[in-house]
Amino acid sequence: MMTNLFSTFDPATSTNLSLNWISVSLGILFLPSMFWLIPSRINLAWIKITSTLHNEFKILLKINKMKGSTLIFISLFSLILFNNFLSLFPYVFSSTSHLALTLTLALPLWLSFMIYGWINNTIHMLAHLVPQGTPPVLMPFMVCIETISNIIRPGTLAIRLTANMIAGHLLLTLLGNTGPSMSMIMLNLLMITQILLLILESAVAVIQSYVFSILSTLYSSEVN
């Protein structure tokens, strides 16, 4: 039972190679539709989403002229969203439920922000360690607390996304495995529950993508 339950998160295929990681690149399949002569409604909706994200990230980053500065965060949102959403389809590997991927996205971003901030804005970074209005007696403790909170940021980013994706997939798998032993009435209730959970997981897929990208943008704005 436990083996079957967690087999959906196994990147290995029948050839004992981790070929399921190829599913990370499935989002590329959506790119050709962006170049159609007559854009579809999905394309128009996606353009609206990206423009809204650009305006939000631009405010957080406090920039006006550099339009390319938000591109990395919009790309990050797109990558996580495509992987979260496609993993809800049958037989598609859930790559964002692995720390190997989420930590690979979070750690280099955090390191680059920290290195840039401490080299170029050292005084500003030191001032962030002591919040304004802190009593002198509490300053050493606040420095320790702020330092720890900065260090654990990539871990919290990665674990938040991974835990949310694993929880939803496990719940759907557990409910699906109980289907064969149920009566017809209970089976109908189970199907309704599964549909509602799938809608909830679709919302979680979008929300977690947004949370990951918006927090990365906030961490970036703190070093400027």
PDB file of N, CA, C and O in Angstrom, residues 119-192:
ATOM      1  N   ILE A 119      27.722  42.790  -0.879  1.00  0.00           N
ATOM      2  CA  ILE A 119      28.852  43.420  -1.571  1.00  0.00           C
ATOM      3  C   ILE A 119      28.552  44.875  -1.911  1.00  0.00           C
ATOM      4  O   ILE A 119      29.388  45.763  -1.703  1.00  0.00           O
ATOM      5  N   ASN A 120      27.359  45.153  -2.408  1.00  0.00           N
ATOM      6  CA  ASN A 120      27.035  46.498  -2.901  1.00  0.00           C
ATOM      7  C   ASN A 120      26.318  47.386  -1.889  1.00  0.00           C
ATOM      8  O   ASN A 120      26.421  48.606  -1.973  1.00  0.00           O
ATOM      9  N   ASN A 121      25.543  46.784  -0.973  1.00  0.00           N
ATOM     10  CA  ASN A 121      24.781  47.576   0.002  1.00  0.00           C
ATOM     11  C   ASN A 121      25.017  47.030   1.407  1.00  0.00           C
ATOM     12  O   ASN A 121      24.067  46.626   2.095  1.00  0.00           O
ATOM     13  N   THR A 122      26.267  47.027   1.840  1.00  0.00           N
ATOM     14  CA  THR A 122      26.614  46.416   3.129  1.00  0.00           C
ATOM     15  C   THR A 122      25.924  47.114   4.290  1.00  0.00           C
ATOM     16  O   THR A 122      25.364  46.465   5.188  1.00  0.00           O
ATOM     17  N   ILE A 123      25.951  48.447   4.298  1.00  0.00           N
ATOM     18  CA  ILE A 123      25.331  49.204   5.400  1.00  0.00           C
ATOM     19  C   ILE A 123      23.828  48.951   5.438  1.00  0.00           C
ATOM     20  O   ILE A 123      23.230  48.785   6.507  1.00  0.00           O
ATOM     21  N   HIS A 124      23.202  48.907   4.274  1.00  0.00           N
ATOM     22  CA  HIS A 124      21.759  48.664   4.180  1.00  0.00           C
ATOM     23  C   HIS A 124      21.414  47.270   4.705  1.00  0.00           C
ATOM     24  O   HIS A 124      20.405  47.097   5.412  1.00  0.00           O
ATOM     25  N   MET A 125      22.243  46.284   4.383  1.00  0.00           N
ATOM     26  CA  MET A 125      21.995  44.911   4.835  1.00  0.00           C
ATOM     27  C   MET A 125      22.189  44.798   6.354  1.00  0.00           C
ATOM     28  O   MET A 125      21.438  44.092   7.032  1.00  0.00           O
ATOM     29  N   LEU A 126      23.193  45.499   6.895  1.00  0.00           N
ATOM     30  CA  LEU A 126      23.395  45.491   8.341  1.00  0.00           C
ATOM     31  C   LEU A 126      22.232  46.169   9.068  1.00  0.00           C
ATOM     32  O   LEU A 126      21.822  45.730  10.149  1.00  0.00           O
ATOM     33  N   ALA A 127      21.704  47.242   8.455  1.00  0.00           N
ATOM     34  CA  ALA A 127      20.567  47.952   9.073  1.00  0.00           C
ATOM     35  C   ALA A 127      19.328  47.065   9.116  1.00  0.00           C
ATOM     36  O   ALA A 127      18.484  47.205  10.017  1.00  0.00           O
ATOM     37  N   HIS A 128      19.199  46.137   8.155  1.00  0.00           N
ATOM     38  CA  HIS A 128      18.042  45.232   8.126  1.00  0.00           C
ATOM     39  C   HIS A 128      18.052  44.252   9.292  1.00  0.00           C
ATOM     40  O   HIS A 128      17.010  43.686   9.642  1.00  0.00           O
ATOM     41  N   LEU A 129      19.228  44.013   9.872  1.00  0.00           N
ATOM     42  CA  LEU A 129      19.324  43.047  10.968  1.00  0.00           C
ATOM     43  C   LEU A 129      18.728  43.581  12.266  1.00  0.00           C
ATOM     44  O   LEU A 129      18.414  42.807  13.168  1.00  0.00           O
ATOM     45  N   VAL A 130      18.603  44.902  12.380  1.00  0.00           N
ATOM     46  CA  VAL A 130      18.024  45.513  13.586  1.00  0.00           C
ATOM     47  C   VAL A 130      16.824  46.359  13.166  1.00  0.00           C
ATOM     48  O   VAL A 130      16.989  47.436  12.597  1.00  0.00           O
ATOM     49  N   PRO A 131      15.592  45.891  13.403  1.00  0.00           N
ATOM     50  CA  PRO A 131      14.397  46.667  13.033  1.00  0.00           C
ATOM     51  C   PRO A 131      14.368  48.027  13.747  1.00  0.00           C
ATOM     52  O   PRO A 131      14.891  48.168  14.851  1.00  0.00           O
ATOM     53  N   GLN A 132      13.760  48.986  13.080  1.00  0.00           N
ATOM     54  CA  GLN A 132      13.702  50.344  13.631  1.00  0.00           C
ATOM     55  C   GLN A 132      12.890  50.366  14.938  1.00  0.00           C
ATOM     56  O   GLN A 132      11.836  49.750  15.042  1.00  0.00           O
ATOM     57  N   GLY A 133      13.415  51.065  15.925  1.00  0.00           N
ATOM     58  CA  GLY A 133      12.728  51.176  17.210  1.00  0.00           C
ATOM     59  C   GLY A 133      13.045  50.065  18.180  1.00  0.00           C
ATOM     60  O   GLY A 133      12.413  49.978  19.249  1.00  0.00           O
ATOM     61  N   THR A 134      14.009  49.196  17.866  1.00  0.00           N
ATOM     62  CA  THR A 134      14.369  48.105  18.771  1.00  0.00           C
ATOM     63  C   THR A 134      15.141  48.642  19.975  1.00  0.00           C
ATOM     64  O   THR A 134      16.105  49.399  19.812  1.00  0.00           O
ATOM     65  N   PRO A 135      14.759  48.293  21.200  1.00  0.00           N
ATOM     66  CA  PRO A 135      15.515  48.736  22.387  1.00  0.00           C
ATOM     67  C   PRO A 135      16.954  48.206  22.346  1.00  0.00           C
ATOM     68  O   PRO A 135      17.187  47.094  21.854  1.00  0.00           O
ATOM     69  N   PRO A 136      17.912  48.975  22.837  1.00  0.00           N
ATOM     70  CA  PRO A 136      19.326  48.540  22.801  1.00  0.00           C
ATOM     71  C   PRO A 136      19.578  47.189  23.461  1.00  0.00           C
ATOM     72  O   PRO A 136      20.443  46.435  23.025  1.00  0.00           O
ATOM     73  N   VAL A 137      18.808  46.872  24.515  1.00  0.00           N
ATOM     74  CA  VAL A 137      19.008  45.606  25.223  1.00  0.00           C
ATOM     75  C   VAL A 137      18.683  44.417  24.318  1.00  0.00           C
ATOM     76  O   VAL A 137      19.327  43.359  24.400  1.00  0.00           O
ATOM     77  N   LEU A 138      17.683  44.572  23.456  1.00  0.00           N
ATOM     78  CA  LEU A 138      17.227  43.470  22.601  1.00  0.00           C
ATOM     79  C   LEU A 138      17.977  43.383  21.273  1.00  0.00           C
ATOM     80  O   LEU A 138      17.741  42.456  20.503  1.00  0.00           O
ATOM     81  N   MET A 139      18.844  44.328  20.991  1.00  0.00           N
ATOM     82  CA  MET A 139      19.524  44.355  19.686  1.00  0.00           C
ATOM     83  C   MET A 139      20.321  43.080  19.387  1.00  0.00           C
ATOM     84  O   MET A 139      20.224  42.542  18.278  1.00  0.00           O
ATOM     85  N   PRO A 140      21.120  42.544  20.339  1.00  0.00           N
ATOM     86  CA  PRO A 140      21.850  41.301  20.034  1.00  0.00           C
ATOM     87  C   PRO A 140      20.922  40.133  19.688  1.00  0.00           C
ATOM     88  O   PRO A 140      21.213  39.343  18.783  1.00  0.00           O
ATOM     89  N   PHE A 141      19.796  40.047  20.403  1.00  0.00           N
ATOM     90  CA  PHE A 141      18.841  38.972  20.133  1.00  0.00           C
ATOM     91  C   PHE A 141      18.177  39.163  18.765  1.00  0.00           C
ATOM     92  O   PHE A 141      17.957  38.184  18.029  1.00  0.00           O
ATOM     93  N   MET A 142      17.852  40.405  18.421  1.00  0.00           N
ATOM     94  CA  MET A 142      17.219  40.682  17.129  1.00  0.00           C
ATOM     95  C   MET A 142      18.155  40.371  15.970  1.00  0.00           C
ATOM     96  O   MET A 142      17.725  39.891  14.927  1.00  0.00           O
ATOM     97  N   VAL A 143      19.449  40.632  16.162  1.00  0.00           N
ATOM     98  CA  VAL A 143      20.434  40.292  15.125  1.00  0.00           C
ATOM     99  C   VAL A 143      20.455  38.783  14.889  1.00  0.00           C
ATOM    100  O   VAL A 143      20.474  38.313  13.740  1.00  0.00           O
ATOM    101  N   CYS A 144      20.449  38.016  15.984  1.00  0.00           N
ATOM    102  CA  CYS A 144      20.432  36.547  15.870  1.00  0.00           C
ATOM    103  C   CYS A 144      19.165  36.062  15.172  1.00  0.00           C
ATOM    104  O   CYS A 144      19.215  35.205  14.275  1.00  0.00           O
ATOM    105  N   ILE A 145      18.016  36.611  15.582  1.00  0.00           N
ATOM    106  CA  ILE A 145      16.726  36.186  15.012  1.00  0.00           C
ATOM    107  C   ILE A 145      16.653  36.533  13.525  1.00  0.00           C
ATOM    108  O   ILE A 145      16.238  35.709  12.691  1.00  0.00           O
ATOM    109  N   GLU A 146      17.057  37.764  13.168  1.00  0.00           N
ATOM    110  CA  GLU A 146      17.009  38.184  11.763  1.00  0.00           C
ATOM    111  C   GLU A 146      17.978  37.385  10.907  1.00  0.00           C
ATOM    112  O   GLU A 146      17.683  37.067   9.748  1.00  0.00           O
ATOM    113  N   THR A 147      19.151  37.046  11.474  1.00  0.00           N
ATOM    114  CA  THR A 147      20.131  36.245  10.734  1.00  0.00           C
ATOM    115  C   THR A 147      19.588  34.853  10.446  1.00  0.00           C
ATOM    116  O   THR A 147      19.700  34.342   9.328  1.00  0.00           O
ATOM    117  N   ILE A 148      18.980  34.235  11.459  1.00  0.00           N
ATOM    118  CA  ILE A 148      18.397  32.896  11.276  1.00  0.00           C
ATOM    119  C   ILE A 148      17.254  32.938  10.266  1.00  0.00           C
ATOM    120  O   ILE A 148      17.137  32.062   9.399  1.00  0.00           O
ATOM    121  N   SER A 149      16.407  33.975  10.358  1.00  0.00           N
ATOM    122  CA  SER A 149      15.275  34.075   9.424  1.00  0.00           C
ATOM    123  C   SER A 149      15.751  34.271   7.989  1.00  0.00           C
ATOM    124  O   SER A 149      15.112  33.788   7.054  1.00  0.00           O
ATOM    125  N   ASN A 150      16.887  34.962   7.817  1.00  0.00           N
ATOM    126  CA  ASN A 150      17.449  35.121   6.475  1.00  0.00           C
ATOM    127  C   ASN A 150      18.013  33.809   5.943  1.00  0.00           C
ATOM    128  O   ASN A 150      17.871  33.489   4.763  1.00  0.00           O
ATOM    129  N   ILE A 151      18.673  33.048   6.823  1.00  0.00           N
ATOM    130  CA  ILE A 151      19.321  31.803   6.395  1.00  0.00           C
ATOM    131  C   ILE A 151      18.293  30.749   5.980  1.00  0.00           C
ATOM    132  O   ILE A 151      18.525  29.976   5.046  1.00  0.00           O
ATOM    133  N   ILE A 152      17.170  30.700   6.694  1.00  0.00           N
ATOM    134  CA  ILE A 152      16.181  29.639   6.412  1.00  0.00           C
ATOM    135  C   ILE A 152      15.230  30.001   5.266  1.00  0.00           C
ATOM    136  O   ILE A 152      14.345  29.212   4.930  1.00  0.00           O
ATOM    137  N   ARG A 153      15.392  31.176   4.669  1.00  0.00           N
ATOM    138  CA  ARG A 153      14.463  31.594   3.607  1.00  0.00           C
ATOM    139  C   ARG A 153      14.401  30.628   2.427  1.00  0.00           C
ATOM    140  O   ARG A 153      13.300  30.280   1.980  1.00  0.00           O
ATOM    141  N   PRO A 154      15.529  30.183   1.855  1.00  0.00           N
ATOM    142  CA  PRO A 154      15.415  29.249   0.720  1.00  0.00           C
ATOM    143  C   PRO A 154      14.758  27.935   1.119  1.00  0.00           C
ATOM    144  O   PRO A 154      14.011  27.341   0.329  1.00  0.00           O
ATOM    145  N   GLY A 155      15.019  27.489   2.362  1.00  0.00           N
ATOM    146  CA  GLY A 155      14.389  26.253   2.827  1.00  0.00           C
ATOM    147  C   GLY A 155      12.890  26.391   2.968  1.00  0.00           C
ATOM    148  O   GLY A 155      12.131  25.493   2.574  1.00  0.00           O
ATOM    149  N   THR A 156      12.435  27.514   3.519  1.00  0.00           N
ATOM    150  CA  THR A 156      10.986  27.708   3.674  1.00  0.00           C
ATOM    151  C   THR A 156      10.294  27.838   2.316  1.00  0.00           C
ATOM    152  O   THR A 156       9.179  27.344   2.136  1.00  0.00           O
ATOM    153  N   LEU A 157      10.961  28.517   1.371  1.00  0.00           N
ATOM    154  CA  LEU A 157      10.390  28.627   0.021  1.00  0.00           C
ATOM    155  C   LEU A 157      10.202  27.252  -0.601  1.00  0.00           C
ATOM    156  O   LEU A 157       9.144  26.926  -1.151  1.00  0.00           O
ATOM    157  N   ALA A 158      11.258  26.426  -0.520  1.00  0.00           N
ATOM    158  CA  ALA A 158      11.232  25.111  -1.163  1.00  0.00           C
ATOM    159  C   ALA A 158      10.264  24.161  -0.470  1.00  0.00           C
ATOM    160  O   ALA A 158       9.468  23.480  -1.121  1.00  0.00           O
ATOM    161  N   ILE A 159      10.312  24.141   0.872  1.00  0.00           N
ATOM    162  CA  ILE A 159       9.472  23.189   1.622  1.00  0.00           C
ATOM    163  C   ILE A 159       7.995  23.553   1.507  1.00  0.00           C
ATOM    164  O   ILE A 159       7.138  22.668   1.428  1.00  0.00           O
ATOM    165  N   ARG A 160       7.682  24.857   1.497  1.00  0.00           N
ATOM    166  CA  ARG A 160       6.279  25.282   1.362  1.00  0.00           C
ATOM    167  C   ARG A 160       5.669  24.739   0.072  1.00  0.00           C
ATOM    168  O   ARG A 160       4.563  24.182   0.071  1.00  0.00           O
ATOM    169  N   LEU A 161       6.377  24.917  -1.034  1.00  0.00           N
ATOM    170  CA  LEU A 161       5.870  24.453  -2.329  1.00  0.00           C
ATOM    171  C   LEU A 161       5.786  22.931  -2.371  1.00  0.00           C
ATOM    172  O   LEU A 161       4.762  22.364  -2.782  1.00  0.00           O
ATOM    173  N   THR A 162       6.846  22.265  -1.914  1.00  0.00           N
ATOM    174  CA  THR A 162       6.884  20.798  -1.938  1.00  0.00           C
ATOM    175  C   THR A 162       5.784  20.197  -1.066  1.00  0.00           C
ATOM    176  O   THR A 162       5.081  19.275  -1.495  1.00  0.00           O
ATOM    177  N   ALA A 163       5.638  20.698   0.158  1.00  0.00           N
ATOM    178  CA  ALA A 163       4.647  20.140   1.092  1.00  0.00           C
ATOM    179  C   ALA A 163       3.225  20.304   0.576  1.00  0.00           C
ATOM    180  O   ALA A 163       2.401  19.381   0.693  1.00  0.00           O
ATOM    181  N   ASN A 164       2.919  21.454   0.003  1.00  0.00           N
ATOM    182  CA  ASN A 164       1.567  21.677  -0.528  1.00  0.00           C
ATOM    183  C   ASN A 164       1.254  20.747  -1.697  1.00  0.00           C
ATOM    184  O   ASN A 164       0.125  20.241  -1.805  1.00  0.00           O
ATOM    185  N   MET A 165       2.235  20.521  -2.566  1.00  0.00           N
ATOM    186  CA  MET A 165       1.988  19.641  -3.714  1.00  0.00           C
ATOM    187  C   MET A 165       1.880  18.184  -3.274  1.00  0.00           C
ATOM    188  O   MET A 165       1.025  17.442  -3.759  1.00  0.00           O
ATOM    189  N   ILE A 166       2.737  17.762  -2.336  1.00  0.00           N
ATOM    190  CA  ILE A 166       2.686  16.373  -1.856  1.00  0.00           C
ATOM    191  C   ILE A 166       1.365  16.100  -1.141  1.00  0.00           C
ATOM    192  O   ILE A 166       0.735  15.057  -1.351  1.00  0.00           O
ATOM    193  N   ALA A 167       0.923  17.045  -0.297  1.00  0.00           N
ATOM    194  CA  ALA A 167      -0.303  16.836   0.485  1.00  0.00           C
ATOM    195  C   ALA A 167      -1.509  16.619  -0.424  1.00  0.00           C
ATOM    196  O   ALA A 167      -2.304  15.687  -0.213  1.00  0.00           O
ATOM    197  N   GLY A 168      -1.645  17.451  -1.452  1.00  0.00           N
ATOM    198  CA  GLY A 168      -2.786  17.311  -2.359  1.00  0.00           C
ATOM    199  C   GLY A 168      -2.755  16.018  -3.148  1.00  0.00           C
ATOM    200  O   GLY A 168      -3.782  15.332  -3.279  1.00  0.00           O
ATOM    201  N   HIS A 169      -1.577  15.658  -3.662  1.00  0.00           N
ATOM    202  CA  HIS A 169      -1.466  14.430  -4.452  1.00  0.00           C
ATOM    203  C   HIS A 169      -1.698  13.182  -3.599  1.00  0.00           C
ATOM    204  O   HIS A 169      -2.328  12.225  -4.052  1.00  0.00           O
ATOM    205  N   LEU A 170      -1.183  13.210  -2.368  1.00  0.00           N
ATOM    206  CA  LEU A 170      -1.398  12.062  -1.484  1.00  0.00           C
ATOM    207  C   LEU A 170      -2.872  11.898  -1.142  1.00  0.00           C
ATOM    208  O   LEU A 170      -3.386  10.773  -1.097  1.00  0.00           O
ATOM    209  N   LEU A 171      -3.561  12.992  -0.893  1.00  0.00           N
ATOM    210  CA  LEU A 171      -4.979  12.931  -0.556  1.00  0.00           C
ATOM    211  C   LEU A 171      -5.797  12.378  -1.722  1.00  0.00           C
ATOM    212  O   LEU A 171      -6.678  11.531  -1.539  1.00  0.00           O
ATOM    213  N   LEU A 172      -5.493  12.850  -2.927  1.00  0.00           N
ATOM    214  CA  LEU A 172      -6.195  12.337  -4.109  1.00  0.00           C
ATOM    215  C   LEU A 172      -5.910  10.852  -4.320  1.00  0.00           C
ATOM    216  O   LEU A 172      -6.808  10.079  -4.668  1.00  0.00           O
ATOM    217  N   THR A 173      -4.658  10.429  -4.100  1.00  0.00           N
ATOM    218  CA  THR A 173      -4.290   9.020  -4.272  1.00  0.00           C
ATOM    219  C   THR A 173      -4.955   8.134  -3.217  1.00  0.00           C
ATOM    220  O   THR A 173      -5.462   7.049  -3.529  1.00  0.00           O
ATOM    221  N   LEU A 174      -4.960   8.600  -1.963  1.00  0.00           N
ATOM    222  CA  LEU A 174      -5.582   7.818  -0.888  1.00  0.00           C
ATOM    223  C   LEU A 174      -7.074   7.620  -1.130  1.00  0.00           C
ATOM    224  O   LEU A 174      -7.600   6.516  -0.960  1.00  0.00           O
ATOM    225  N   LEU A 175      -7.755   8.676  -1.520  1.00  0.00           N
ATOM    226  CA  LEU A 175      -9.192   8.568  -1.789  1.00  0.00           C
ATOM    227  C   LEU A 175      -9.451   7.686  -3.006  1.00  0.00           C
ATOM    228  O   LEU A 175     -10.418   6.917  -3.024  1.00  0.00           O
ATOM    229  N   GLY A 176      -8.601   7.801  -4.017  1.00  0.00           N
ATOM    230  CA  GLY A 176      -8.779   6.984  -5.219  1.00  0.00           C
ATOM    231  C   GLY A 176      -8.583   5.503  -4.949  1.00  0.00           C
ATOM    232  O   GLY A 176      -9.264   4.653  -5.551  1.00  0.00           O
ATOM    233  N   ASN A 177      -7.674   5.145  -4.021  1.00  0.00           N
ATOM    234  CA  ASN A 177      -7.416   3.730  -3.713  1.00  0.00           C
ATOM    235  C   ASN A 177      -8.546   3.077  -2.939  1.00  0.00           C
ATOM    236  O   ASN A 177      -8.656   1.850  -2.908  1.00  0.00           O
ATOM    237  N   THR A 178      -9.397   3.887  -2.296  1.00  0.00           N
ATOM    238  CA  THR A 178     -10.513   3.311  -1.527  1.00  0.00           C
ATOM    239  C   THR A 178     -11.739   3.046  -2.400  1.00  0.00           C
ATOM    240  O   THR A 178     -12.712   2.458  -1.931  1.00  0.00           O
ATOM    241  N   GLY A 179     -11.708   3.461  -3.645  1.00  0.00           N
ATOM    242  CA  GLY A 179     -12.865   3.323  -4.535  1.00  0.00           C
ATOM    243  C   GLY A 179     -13.352   1.900  -4.762  1.00  0.00           C
ATOM    244  O   GLY A 179     -14.564   1.629  -4.655  1.00  0.00           O
ATOM    245  N   PRO A 180     -12.473   0.919  -5.071  1.00  0.00           N
ATOM    246  CA  PRO A 180     -12.935  -0.445  -5.387  1.00  0.00           C
ATOM    247  C   PRO A 180     -13.709  -1.128  -4.263  1.00  0.00           C
ATOM    248  O   PRO A 180     -14.512  -2.029  -4.520  1.00  0.00           O
ATOM    249  N   SER A 181     -13.482  -0.743  -3.016  1.00  0.00           N
ATOM    250  CA  SER A 181     -14.146  -1.411  -1.888  1.00  0.00           C
ATOM    251  C   SER A 181     -15.419  -0.703  -1.444  1.00  0.00           C
ATOM    252  O   SER A 181     -16.017  -1.081  -0.441  1.00  0.00           O
ATOM    253  N   MET A 182     -15.884   0.292  -2.193  1.00  0.00           N
ATOM    254  CA  MET A 182     -17.049   1.083  -1.778  1.00  0.00           C
ATOM    255  C   MET A 182     -18.305   0.651  -2.517  1.00  0.00           C
ATOM    256  O   MET A 182     -18.239   0.079  -3.612  1.00  0.00           O
ATOM    257  N   SER A 183     -19.446   0.957  -1.905  1.00  0.00           N
ATOM    258  CA  SER A 183     -20.731   0.706  -2.558  1.00  0.00           C
ATOM    259  C   SER A 183     -20.985   1.770  -3.623  1.00  0.00           C
ATOM    260  O   SER A 183     -20.252   2.757  -3.717  1.00  0.00           O
ATOM    261  N   MET A 184     -22.036   1.604  -4.407  1.00  0.00           N
ATOM    262  CA  MET A 184     -22.320   2.521  -5.510  1.00  0.00           C
ATOM    263  C   MET A 184     -22.634   3.934  -5.004  1.00  0.00           C
ATOM    264  O   MET A 184     -22.188   4.925  -5.588  1.00  0.00           O
ATOM    265  N   ILE A 185     -23.387   4.027  -3.920  1.00  0.00           N
ATOM    266  CA  ILE A 185     -23.737   5.348  -3.374  1.00  0.00           C
ATOM    267  C   ILE A 185     -22.486   6.072  -2.874  1.00  0.00           C
ATOM    268  O   ILE A 185     -22.259   7.249  -3.166  1.00  0.00           O
ATOM    269  N   MET A 186     -21.651   5.339  -2.119  1.00  0.00           N
ATOM    270  CA  MET A 186     -20.421   5.929  -1.600  1.00  0.00           C
ATOM    271  C   MET A 186     -19.443   6.273  -2.734  1.00  0.00           C
ATOM    272  O   MET A 186     -18.684   7.244  -2.629  1.00  0.00           O
ATOM    273  N   LEU A 187     -19.506   5.475  -3.797  1.00  0.00           N
ATOM    274  CA  LEU A 187     -18.628   5.733  -4.936  1.00  0.00           C
ATOM    275  C   LEU A 187     -18.994   7.047  -5.619  1.00  0.00           C
ATOM    276  O   LEU A 187     -18.123   7.804  -6.048  1.00  0.00           O
ATOM    277  N   ASN A 188     -20.294   7.320  -5.708  1.00  0.00           N
ATOM    278  CA  ASN A 188     -20.740   8.594  -6.281  1.00  0.00           C
ATOM    279  C   ASN A 188     -20.280   9.773  -5.423  1.00  0.00           C
ATOM    280  O   ASN A 188     -19.841  10.801  -5.948  1.00  0.00           O
ATOM    281  N   LEU A 189     -20.382   9.613  -4.101  1.00  0.00           N
ATOM    282  CA  LEU A 189     -19.909  10.661  -3.193  1.00  0.00           C
ATOM    283  C   LEU A 189     -18.391  10.852  -3.317  1.00  0.00           C
ATOM    284  O   LEU A 189     -17.887  11.981  -3.265  1.00  0.00           O
ATOM    285  N   LEU A 190     -17.697   9.730  -3.500  1.00  0.00           N
ATOM    286  CA  LEU A 190     -16.246   9.798  -3.650  1.00  0.00           C
ATOM    287  C   LEU A 190     -15.858  10.554  -4.919  1.00  0.00           C
ATOM    288  O   LEU A 190     -14.920  11.362  -4.911  1.00  0.00           O
ATOM    289  N   MET A 191     -16.590  10.308  -5.998  1.00  0.00           N
ATOM    290  CA  MET A 191     -16.297  10.992  -7.268  1.00  0.00           C
ATOM    291  C   MET A 191     -16.521  12.504  -7.138  1.00  0.00           C
ATOM    292  O   MET A 191     -15.714  13.300  -7.634  1.00  0.00           O
ATOM    293  N   ILE A 192     -17.601  12.882  -6.455  1.00  0.00           N
ATOM    294  CA  ILE A 192     -17.871  14.317  -6.235  1.00  0.00           C
ATOM    295  C   ILE A 192     -16.757  14.933  -5.392  1.00  0.00           C
ATOM    296  O   ILE A 192     -16.268  16.042  -5.679  1.00  0.00           O
TER     297      ILE A 192
END
